[in-house]
Amino acid sequence: MRLVCGDETIVVEVRETAGGSEVTVNGQALRLHVDTVGPGEFTCRQAEHVETFHCVREGDVVHLFWRGRVYRLEEETETSRAAHRHAGGGLEAPMPGKVIAVKVAPGDTVAKGDELLVVEAMKMENAVRAPRDGRVKSVAARVGDMVSPGVVLVELE
Amino acid sequence: MPAFQKVLIANRGEIAVRVARTCRAMGIATAAVYSEADAHALHARVADEAVPIGPAEAARSYLSIDALLAAARRVGADAVHPGYGFLSQNGDFADAVAGAGLAFIGPPGDVHRRMGDKKGARRLMAAAGVPVVPGYDGDDQADATLAREAARIGWPVMIKPSRGGGGKGMRAVRAEKEFLPALAAARREARSAFGDDAIVLERLLERPRHVEVQVLADASGQAVHLFERECSIQRRHQKVVEETPSPALGGDQRRALCAAGVAAARAASYVNAGTVEFLLDPSGEFYFLEMNTRLQVEHPVTECVTGLDLVRLQIEVASGVPLGLTQDAITTRGHALECRLSAEDPWNADLPSPGRILHLAPPEGPGIRWDGGIATGSDVTVHYDPLLAKLVTWGASRDESVARMAEALRRTVVLGVVTNLERLQAIVDHPAFRRGLLHTGFLDEHLTGLPRVPCPPPEALAAAALALSGTPEITGGPTPGRPSPSDPWQTLGAWRLG
């Protein structure tokens, strides 16, 4: 599998051998044994050292808890690569929530940092701001709309 | 015979779970309420029964007095516990509950109203000899009067709406020429948020600590304190880490502060559990800030060091039982610390991060308490506060409870939503925190940014690949009626600006 972590893509390959599983991470071979403890909970044994870790998958996303830290990795598939290619000049909601103000209309000129719209979630108001100077090409949100990341709300030319 | 037959818990999340726990221990039946967004929430499952109160929107469910009273009638409750937040400090709700012939587990309506008005509360406290921040709380609200008073108080000055809280409408003004525009903005915000634009002015204290006194009073006027809590670690006026005892107070100061807390409660004719908040100046002077007429989020640290159950005491007082506790009988042992675990993204301006809890494993062990409102499969929605759970540790000393917390935070597993766990770890590990050098600007001074999480080490990636190669995909918990994959909340996509 190919796991995306920030800007890095890491290739992890699992090979079943007679002596157990052999895993390579970016070509580095590691010998370890994993047992399932319960849903999402595992032990990892390397030589005589045993430790617990937690891991779940949600679609293409792998959530991993390892030695006190949470990691969010994306498994790179054909679909996710295509989605990345299509990410263009649109501004998405920073989080799921409700649009409580729309401050621009198509044709408006905006400066970097200008508030374009305000999304409210969990009692907090958060502004979506212009990442650069430009002209508003389209606005796809109205006050009262429920929105979530992945949906383009405002397009800048 | 138990104090009540059945308590309606008019709240949600961890505090509803917490209240139910004590009711059960007292042999009292519990009824939970839930909005449409909370039908499968943990708090609705742990109560003996649960009734719907309306749509997800809080204004039409958890903030609807009519819906809550109808729920109380429907389940045959004889008492209502308001928790914190929502209607817990709403005098009209307290009155409506009492008017319906039920016991309100908290102070009566007039106490809420008296302390909910900052102007009136300041005057009441000053008259009772409780120190207040130098400021202005007069009825003459003309701009010219306020500007003159601000100059008299001395810059910097804090503009505060007389009604309201949560930091809304508050403005710090550092120079005279900024005053009138800031006043106009504060009035506007106060009018729209609280329907009242009366203003109080206070000197802005630099680098203060937030210390508060837990008080408890019964209807006969008997009042005691349960010592202090320090809650200086705050972000946007919201507490993040709390502890008791405060590392800042010596014996005489602690006695004076706690006595002021009791004097404040007496002056307010207070009944039930409440908290008197103070600011502690670096010089050692303390000043009344406000009184919270309800149970506090951070009440568990007080329970850990006193061995008392505050919800039980609240219920007993509300049932009319005289306070059996005398001040001398209340002692503390050791130190307790609380961290608020929230669904907030510390790498993205602390924005809320709703989603589904895919996997949960709270830490366990001696001296560790987990007050949680979530389970594996719980949905964390956009509709409510992002608090997921409170992690509390106790130790014989502050060093011990802090070390225990640092370790417990490293064993706290919440997968599925982004949480502030690494921020909490960074706070508890910080040398200034370890030394107890706290003030309300601590996070801004020491911990504005949080380093990006690096990629996991190779053995972690290898282990994850092996774990996933042998297991089916986990997409959620055991709760029925999960939203379909097309549900927008399901697609917890990348948090990026495309």
Short mmCIF file of C-alpha atoms in Angstrom, two decimals, chain A residues 3 15 31 33 36 40-42 53 69 74 78 88 92 94 96 100 109 114 118 121 133 140 151 153-154 157:
data_model
loop_
_atom_site.label_atom_id
_atom_site.label_comp_id
_atom_site.label_asym_id
_atom_site.label_seq_id
_atom_site.Cartn_x
_atom_site.Cartn_y
_atom_site.Cartn_z
CA LEU A 3 0.46 5.78 2.55
CA ARG A 15 4.96 -10.38 2.12
CA ARG A 31 10.47 -8.29 10.88
CA HIS A 33 4.50 -9.80 14.42
CA THR A 36 -5.33 -8.51 17.25
CA GLY A 40 -8.93 -1.47 16.59
CA GLU A 41 -6.42 -2.67 19.19
CA PHE A 42 -3.30 -4.68 18.42
CA PHE A 53 -1.06 0.14 19.33
CA ARG A 69 0.62 9.99 19.20
CA GLU A 74 -4.20 8.51 3.59
CA GLU A 78 -6.36 5.76 -8.15
CA GLY A 88 -8.09 23.87 -8.20
CA GLU A 92 -13.73 24.88 0.70
CA PRO A 94 -12.76 24.70 6.81
CA PRO A 96 -18.58 20.98 8.55
CA ILE A 100 -24.16 32.25 8.74
CA THR A 109 -12.77 42.18 -6.15
CA ASP A 114 -10.78 39.49 3.20
CA VAL A 118 -18.56 32.79 7.85
CA ALA A 121 -19.93 25.06 14.11
CA ASP A 133 -6.05 38.97 -4.20
CA ALA A 140 -22.01 28.36 -4.18
CA VAL A 151 -17.36 21.23 -1.26
CA LEU A 153 -17.99 27.41 -1.63
CA VAL A 154 -16.27 30.27 -3.42
CA GLU A 157 -10.55 33.80 -10.80
#
